[in-house]
Tab-separated table of C-alpha atoms in Angstrom:
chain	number	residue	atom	x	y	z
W	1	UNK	CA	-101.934	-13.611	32.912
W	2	UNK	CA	-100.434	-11.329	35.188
W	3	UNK	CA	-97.567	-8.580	34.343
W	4	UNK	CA	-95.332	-10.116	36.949
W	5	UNK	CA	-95.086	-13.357	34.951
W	6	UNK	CA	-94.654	-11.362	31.723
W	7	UNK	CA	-91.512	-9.942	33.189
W	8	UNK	CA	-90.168	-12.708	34.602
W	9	UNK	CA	-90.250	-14.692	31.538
W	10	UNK	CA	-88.861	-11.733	29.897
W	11	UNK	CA	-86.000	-11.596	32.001
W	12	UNK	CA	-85.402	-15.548	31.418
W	13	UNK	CA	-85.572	-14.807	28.183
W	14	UNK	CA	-82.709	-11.991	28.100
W	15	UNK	CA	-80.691	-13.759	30.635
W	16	UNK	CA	-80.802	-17.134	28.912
W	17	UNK	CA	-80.325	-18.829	32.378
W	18	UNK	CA	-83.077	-19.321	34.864
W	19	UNK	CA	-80.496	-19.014	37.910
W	20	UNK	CA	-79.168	-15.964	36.702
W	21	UNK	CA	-82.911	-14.638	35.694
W	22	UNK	CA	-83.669	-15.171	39.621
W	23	UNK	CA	-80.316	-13.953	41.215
W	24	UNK	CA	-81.728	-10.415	38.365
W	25	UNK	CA	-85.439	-10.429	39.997
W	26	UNK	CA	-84.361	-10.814	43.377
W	27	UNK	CA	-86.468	-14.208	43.828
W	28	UNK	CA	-85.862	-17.825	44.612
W	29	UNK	CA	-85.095	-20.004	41.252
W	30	UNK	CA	-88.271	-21.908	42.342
W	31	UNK	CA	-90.258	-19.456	42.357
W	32	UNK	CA	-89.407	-18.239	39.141
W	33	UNK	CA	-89.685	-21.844	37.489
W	34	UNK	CA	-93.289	-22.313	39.018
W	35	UNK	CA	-94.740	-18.633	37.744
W	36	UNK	CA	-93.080	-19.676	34.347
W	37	UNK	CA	-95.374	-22.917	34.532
W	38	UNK	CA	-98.412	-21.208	35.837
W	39	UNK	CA	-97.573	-18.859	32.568
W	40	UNK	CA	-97.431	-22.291	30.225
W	41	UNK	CA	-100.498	-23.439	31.931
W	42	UNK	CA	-102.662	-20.370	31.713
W	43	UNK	CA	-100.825	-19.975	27.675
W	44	UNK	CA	-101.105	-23.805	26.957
W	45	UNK	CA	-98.359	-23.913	25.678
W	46	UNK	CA	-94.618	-24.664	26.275
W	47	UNK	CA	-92.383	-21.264	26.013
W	48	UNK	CA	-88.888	-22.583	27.064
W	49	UNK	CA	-87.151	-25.526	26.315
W	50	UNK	CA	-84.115	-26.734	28.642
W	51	UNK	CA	-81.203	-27.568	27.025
W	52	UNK	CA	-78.302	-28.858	29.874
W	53	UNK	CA	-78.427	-25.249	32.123
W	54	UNK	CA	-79.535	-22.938	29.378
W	55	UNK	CA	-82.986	-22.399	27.442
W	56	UNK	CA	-84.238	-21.699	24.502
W	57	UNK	CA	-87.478	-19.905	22.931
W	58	UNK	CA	-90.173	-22.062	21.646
W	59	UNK	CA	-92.180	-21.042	18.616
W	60	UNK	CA	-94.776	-19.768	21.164
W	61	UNK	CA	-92.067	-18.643	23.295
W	62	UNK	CA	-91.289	-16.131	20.570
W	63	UNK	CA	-94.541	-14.791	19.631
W	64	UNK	CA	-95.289	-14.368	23.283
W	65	UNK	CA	-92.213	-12.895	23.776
W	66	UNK	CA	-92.548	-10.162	21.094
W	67	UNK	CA	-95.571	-9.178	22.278
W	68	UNK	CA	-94.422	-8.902	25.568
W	69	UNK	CA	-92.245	-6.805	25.250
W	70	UNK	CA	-94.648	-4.605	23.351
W	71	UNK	CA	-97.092	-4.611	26.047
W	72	UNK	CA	-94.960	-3.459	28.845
W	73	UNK	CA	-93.382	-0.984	26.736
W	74	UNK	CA	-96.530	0.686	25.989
W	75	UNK	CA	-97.176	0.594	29.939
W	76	UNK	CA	-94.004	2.164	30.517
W	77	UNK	CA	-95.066	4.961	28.349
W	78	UNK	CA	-98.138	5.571	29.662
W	79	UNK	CA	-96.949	5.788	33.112
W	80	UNK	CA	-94.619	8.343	31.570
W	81	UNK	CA	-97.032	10.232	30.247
W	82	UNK	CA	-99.563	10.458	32.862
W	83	UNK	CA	-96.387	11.179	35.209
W	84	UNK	CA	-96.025	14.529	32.841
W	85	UNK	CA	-99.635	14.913	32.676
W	86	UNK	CA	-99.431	15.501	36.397
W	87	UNK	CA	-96.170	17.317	36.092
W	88	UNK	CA	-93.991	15.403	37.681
W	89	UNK	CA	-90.536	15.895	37.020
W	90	UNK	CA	-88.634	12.973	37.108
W	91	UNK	CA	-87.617	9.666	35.333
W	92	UNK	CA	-84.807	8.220	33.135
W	93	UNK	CA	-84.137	8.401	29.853
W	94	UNK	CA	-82.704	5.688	28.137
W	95	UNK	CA	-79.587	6.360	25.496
W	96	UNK	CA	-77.650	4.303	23.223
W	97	UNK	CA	-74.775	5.857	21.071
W	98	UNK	CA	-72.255	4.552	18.600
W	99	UNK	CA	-68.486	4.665	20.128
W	100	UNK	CA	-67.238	7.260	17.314
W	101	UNK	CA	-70.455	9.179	18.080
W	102	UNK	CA	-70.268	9.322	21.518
W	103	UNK	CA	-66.386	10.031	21.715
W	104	UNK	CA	-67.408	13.768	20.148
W	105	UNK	CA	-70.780	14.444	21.056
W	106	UNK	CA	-72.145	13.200	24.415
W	107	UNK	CA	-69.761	13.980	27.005
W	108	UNK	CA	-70.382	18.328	26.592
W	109	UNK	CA	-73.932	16.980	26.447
W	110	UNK	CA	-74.308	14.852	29.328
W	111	UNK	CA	-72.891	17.555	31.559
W	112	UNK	CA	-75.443	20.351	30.190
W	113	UNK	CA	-78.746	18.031	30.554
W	114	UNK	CA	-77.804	16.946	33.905
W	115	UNK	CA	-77.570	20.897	34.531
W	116	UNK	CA	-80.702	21.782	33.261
W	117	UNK	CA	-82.585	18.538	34.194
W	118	UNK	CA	-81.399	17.346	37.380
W	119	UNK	CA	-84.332	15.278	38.106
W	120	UNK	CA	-84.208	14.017	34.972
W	121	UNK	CA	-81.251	10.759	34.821
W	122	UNK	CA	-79.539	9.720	31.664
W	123	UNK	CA	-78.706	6.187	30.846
W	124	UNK	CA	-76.095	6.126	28.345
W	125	UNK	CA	-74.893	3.429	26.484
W	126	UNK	CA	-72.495	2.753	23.920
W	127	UNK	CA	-73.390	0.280	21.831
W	128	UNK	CA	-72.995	-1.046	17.876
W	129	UNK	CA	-75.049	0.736	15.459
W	130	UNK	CA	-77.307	-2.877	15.388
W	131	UNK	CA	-77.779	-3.337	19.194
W	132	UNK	CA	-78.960	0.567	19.317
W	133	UNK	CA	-81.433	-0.687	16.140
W	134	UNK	CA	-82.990	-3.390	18.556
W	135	UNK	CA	-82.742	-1.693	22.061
W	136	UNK	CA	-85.098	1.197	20.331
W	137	UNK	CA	-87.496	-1.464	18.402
W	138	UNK	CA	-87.605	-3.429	21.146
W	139	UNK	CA	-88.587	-0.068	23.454
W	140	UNK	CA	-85.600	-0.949	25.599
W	141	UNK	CA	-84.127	2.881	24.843
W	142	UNK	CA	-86.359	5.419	24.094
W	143	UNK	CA	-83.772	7.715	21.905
W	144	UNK	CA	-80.928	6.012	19.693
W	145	UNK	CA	-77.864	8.000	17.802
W	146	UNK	CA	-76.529	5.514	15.339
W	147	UNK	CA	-76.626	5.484	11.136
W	148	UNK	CA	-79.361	6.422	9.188
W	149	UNK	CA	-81.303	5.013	7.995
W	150	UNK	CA	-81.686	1.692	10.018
W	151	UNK	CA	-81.813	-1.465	9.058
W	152	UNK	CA	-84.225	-3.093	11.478
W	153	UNK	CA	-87.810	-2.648	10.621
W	154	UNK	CA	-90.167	-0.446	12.715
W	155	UNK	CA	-87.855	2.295	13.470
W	156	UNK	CA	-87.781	5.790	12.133
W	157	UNK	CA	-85.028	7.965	11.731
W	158	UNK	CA	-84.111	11.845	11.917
W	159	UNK	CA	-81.274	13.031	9.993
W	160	UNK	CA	-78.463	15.274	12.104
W	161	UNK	CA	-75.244	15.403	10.138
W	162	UNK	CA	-73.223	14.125	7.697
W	163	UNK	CA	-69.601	12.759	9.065
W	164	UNK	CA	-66.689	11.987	6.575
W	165	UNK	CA	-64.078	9.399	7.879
W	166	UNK	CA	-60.307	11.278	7.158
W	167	UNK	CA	-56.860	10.315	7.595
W	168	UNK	CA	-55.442	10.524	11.235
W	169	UNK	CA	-51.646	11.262	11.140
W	170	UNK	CA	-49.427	12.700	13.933
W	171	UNK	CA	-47.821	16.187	13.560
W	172	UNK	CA	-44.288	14.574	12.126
W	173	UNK	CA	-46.323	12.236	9.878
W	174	UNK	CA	-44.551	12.123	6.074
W	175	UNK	CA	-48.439	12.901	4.866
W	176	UNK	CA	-49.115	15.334	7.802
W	177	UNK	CA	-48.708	18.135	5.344
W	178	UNK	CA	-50.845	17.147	2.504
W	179	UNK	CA	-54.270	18.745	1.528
W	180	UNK	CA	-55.446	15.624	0.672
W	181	UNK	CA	-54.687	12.069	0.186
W	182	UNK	CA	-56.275	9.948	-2.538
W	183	UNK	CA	-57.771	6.344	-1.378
W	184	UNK	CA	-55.571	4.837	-3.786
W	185	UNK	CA	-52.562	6.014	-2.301
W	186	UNK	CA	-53.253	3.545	0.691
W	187	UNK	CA	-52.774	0.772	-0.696
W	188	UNK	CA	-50.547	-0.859	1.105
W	189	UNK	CA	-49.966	1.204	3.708
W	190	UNK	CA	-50.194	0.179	7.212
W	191	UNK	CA	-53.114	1.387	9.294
W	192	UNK	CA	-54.281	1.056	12.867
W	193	UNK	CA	-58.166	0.387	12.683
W	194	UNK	CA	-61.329	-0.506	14.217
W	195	UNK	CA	-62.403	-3.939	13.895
W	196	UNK	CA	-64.891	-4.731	11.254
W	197	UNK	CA	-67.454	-5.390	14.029
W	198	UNK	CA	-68.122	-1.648	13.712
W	199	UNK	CA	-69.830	0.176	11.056
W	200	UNK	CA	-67.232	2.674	10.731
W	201	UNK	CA	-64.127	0.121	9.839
W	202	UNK	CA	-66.662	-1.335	7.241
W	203	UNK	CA	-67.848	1.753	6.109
W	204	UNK	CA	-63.826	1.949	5.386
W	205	UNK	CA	-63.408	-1.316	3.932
W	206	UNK	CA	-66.263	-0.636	1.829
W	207	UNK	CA	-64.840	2.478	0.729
W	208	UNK	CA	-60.981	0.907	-0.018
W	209	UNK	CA	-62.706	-2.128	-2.127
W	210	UNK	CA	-64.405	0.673	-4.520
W	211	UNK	CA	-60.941	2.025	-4.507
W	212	UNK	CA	-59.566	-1.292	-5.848
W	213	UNK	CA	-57.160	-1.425	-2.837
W	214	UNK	CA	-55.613	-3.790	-0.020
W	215	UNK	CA	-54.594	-1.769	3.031
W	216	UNK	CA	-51.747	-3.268	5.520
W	217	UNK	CA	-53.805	-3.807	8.734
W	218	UNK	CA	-51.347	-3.379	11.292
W	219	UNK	CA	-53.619	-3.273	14.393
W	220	UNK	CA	-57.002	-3.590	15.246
W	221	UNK	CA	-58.414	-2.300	17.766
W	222	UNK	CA	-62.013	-1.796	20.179
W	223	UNK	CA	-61.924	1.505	21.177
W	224	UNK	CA	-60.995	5.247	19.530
W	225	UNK	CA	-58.656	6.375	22.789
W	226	UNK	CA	-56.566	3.316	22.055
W	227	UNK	CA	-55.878	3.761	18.295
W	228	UNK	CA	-55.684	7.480	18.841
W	229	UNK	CA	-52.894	6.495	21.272
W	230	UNK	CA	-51.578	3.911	18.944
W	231	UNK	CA	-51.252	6.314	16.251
W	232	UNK	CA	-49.083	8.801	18.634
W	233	UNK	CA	-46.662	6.140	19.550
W	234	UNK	CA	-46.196	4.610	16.357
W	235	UNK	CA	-46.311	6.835	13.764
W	236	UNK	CA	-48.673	5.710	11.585
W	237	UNK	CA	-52.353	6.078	10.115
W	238	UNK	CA	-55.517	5.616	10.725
W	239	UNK	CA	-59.234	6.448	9.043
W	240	UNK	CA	-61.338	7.912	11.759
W	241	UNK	CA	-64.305	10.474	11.648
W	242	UNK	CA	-63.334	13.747	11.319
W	243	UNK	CA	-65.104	14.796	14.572
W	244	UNK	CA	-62.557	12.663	16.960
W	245	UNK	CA	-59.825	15.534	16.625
W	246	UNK	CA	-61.511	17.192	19.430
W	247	UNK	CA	-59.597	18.072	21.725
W	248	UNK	CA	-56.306	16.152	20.207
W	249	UNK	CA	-54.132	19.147	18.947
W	250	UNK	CA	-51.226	16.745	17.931
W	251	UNK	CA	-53.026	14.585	15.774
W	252	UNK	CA	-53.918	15.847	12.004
W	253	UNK	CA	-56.897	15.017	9.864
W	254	UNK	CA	-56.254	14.602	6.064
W	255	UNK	CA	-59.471	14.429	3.463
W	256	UNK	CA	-59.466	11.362	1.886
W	257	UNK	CA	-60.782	11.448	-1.768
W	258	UNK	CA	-61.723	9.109	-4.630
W	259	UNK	CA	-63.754	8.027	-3.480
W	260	UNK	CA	-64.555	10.104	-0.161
W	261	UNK	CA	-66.214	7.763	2.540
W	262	UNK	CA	-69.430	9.576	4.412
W	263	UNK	CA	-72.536	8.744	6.102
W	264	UNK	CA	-75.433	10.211	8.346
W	265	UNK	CA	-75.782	10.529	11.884
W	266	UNK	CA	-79.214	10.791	13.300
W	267	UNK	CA	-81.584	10.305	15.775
W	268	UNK	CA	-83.458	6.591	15.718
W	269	UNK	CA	-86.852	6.291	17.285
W	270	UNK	CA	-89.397	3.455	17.581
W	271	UNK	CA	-91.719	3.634	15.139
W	272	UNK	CA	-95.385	5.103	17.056
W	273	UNK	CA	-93.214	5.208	19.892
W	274	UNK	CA	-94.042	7.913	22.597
W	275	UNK	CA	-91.886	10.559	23.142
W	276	UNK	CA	-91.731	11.871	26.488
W	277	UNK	CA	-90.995	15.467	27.468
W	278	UNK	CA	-87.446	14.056	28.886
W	279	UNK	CA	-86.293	12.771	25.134
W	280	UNK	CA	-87.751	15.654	23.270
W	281	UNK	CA	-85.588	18.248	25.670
W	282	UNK	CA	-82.606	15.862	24.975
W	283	UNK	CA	-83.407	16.208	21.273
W	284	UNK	CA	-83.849	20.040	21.432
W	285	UNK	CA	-80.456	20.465	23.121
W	286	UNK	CA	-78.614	18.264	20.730
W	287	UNK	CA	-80.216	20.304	17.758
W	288	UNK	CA	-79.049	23.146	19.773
W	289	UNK	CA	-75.500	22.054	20.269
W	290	UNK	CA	-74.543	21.003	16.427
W	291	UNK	CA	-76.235	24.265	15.182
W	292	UNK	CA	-73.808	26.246	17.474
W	293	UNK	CA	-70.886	23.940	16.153
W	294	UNK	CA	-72.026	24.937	12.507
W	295	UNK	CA	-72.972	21.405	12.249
W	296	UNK	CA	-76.841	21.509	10.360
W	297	UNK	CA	-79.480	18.424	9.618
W	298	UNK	CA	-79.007	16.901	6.465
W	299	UNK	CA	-80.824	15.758	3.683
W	300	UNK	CA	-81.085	12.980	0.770
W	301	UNK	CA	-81.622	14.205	-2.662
């Protein structure tokens, strides 16, 4: 069994497609179907089943394909470390962030890294909070900042802050002059929200059904620029984290209370996983950024 075939089938795998597995290897779609065979053959078993132009894992597709990925990410590492070992000073570092995370937090950071560590490039994605959870597991990113704690086994996290979701009004907003506003006084009201694929809308929805209330959902929307925007032009609210005001002096953020709706930020790493010098610098300067906001780590009673 050679590594080549392991990442080949991998990349099958991921793509779904052996055409478009090729086209990603930079190989002819024969020769990619006859090293998965030889793989079969050597295996003795069947790992892909056709079905019309797509495929799909066997049984002993998936067991070989956990440990697959395993085994090259552990190779990956290694090379890592015995690149720092010999103090080399390159490589990439592998990022995925949650949108309301990375709206706040990563741009200020990206440009001092890439300052201090210009061999050194970042990969940043933005992601769900659940696709970070299995990029890290699955060793595809070495550093994840999502929700803690995670809900896919094998991954650890490290608390960072605590974020509370708040009202978003503009300036000439009825409410824009309130201390405070009560869950239960939105009930009713028309928002502009996230969609309830993300884990801050259902953090939200969550928080309204403690409440006992039903929320007019006026809009929903992908991304935070766009509601931000949204909320500018129409003049009315939304439930954001506090932390997206950055930068947006004609946009107000009101406490919600009863109940308040909160919930960590942290750093997600695979469980064992290695931790080259590149992630741990990352880390250091993150630390160093929120303690010079006045933001400090957090911790469950």
């Amino acid at each position: 069994m050679e590594l080549r075939q392991l990442r080949y089938f991998l990349a099958v795998v991921d793509e779904g497609h052996f055409t478009r597995a090729a086209e990603k290897l930079y190989i002819s779609q024969p020769a990619l179907s006859q090293q998965i065979k030889l793989l079969e053959e050597e295996i003795g078993a069947v790992l892909l089943e056709r079905i019309g132009r797509r495929i799909r894992l066997t049984a002993a597709g998936e067991i070989l394909a956990t440990h697959a990925r395993r085994a090259l990410q552990e190779l990956a590492e290694a090379q890592t470390a015995l690149a720092e070992l010999a103090g080399l000073q390159r490589g990439v570092l592998q990022i995925g962030v949650v949108q309301t995370v990375n709206a706040y937090l990563i741009p200020d950071l990206v440009a001092a890294f890439a300052t201090t560590y210009p061999a050194i490039r970042l990969h940043i994605e933005e992601l769900a909070a659940s696709d970070i959870e299995q990029g890290v597991a699955e060793g595809r990113l070495q550093l994840g900042i999502s929700f803690t704690p995670a809900e896919t086994s094998g991954i650890v996290g490290e608390d960072l802050f605590t974020e509370e979701l708040v009202l978003i009004v503009g300036r000439q907003h009825p409410w824009a002059h309130l201390p405070q506003v009560p869950v239960q006084a939105l009930h009713q009201q028309p928002l502009i929200l996230l969609s309830p694929a993300f884990c801050t809308r259902r953090l939200w929805d969550r928080c309204a059904h403690t409440a006992g209330i039903e929320p007019q959902v006026l809009v929903e929307m992908n991304t935070i620029s766009n509601i931000l925007a949204a909320v500018r032009q129409l003049s009315v609210a939304t439930v954001l984290p506090s932390f997206v005001l950055c930068n947006q002096p004609d946009l107000i953020g009101i406490p919600l209370v009863d109940p308040t709706p909160r919930r960590t930020v942290g750093f997600l790493f695979r469980h064992h996983g290695y931790r080259c010098a590149a992630t741990q610098a990352f880390v250091a300067m993150v630390h160093d950024r929120l303690a010079v906001s006045g933001l400090t780590a957090v911790s469950r009673d």
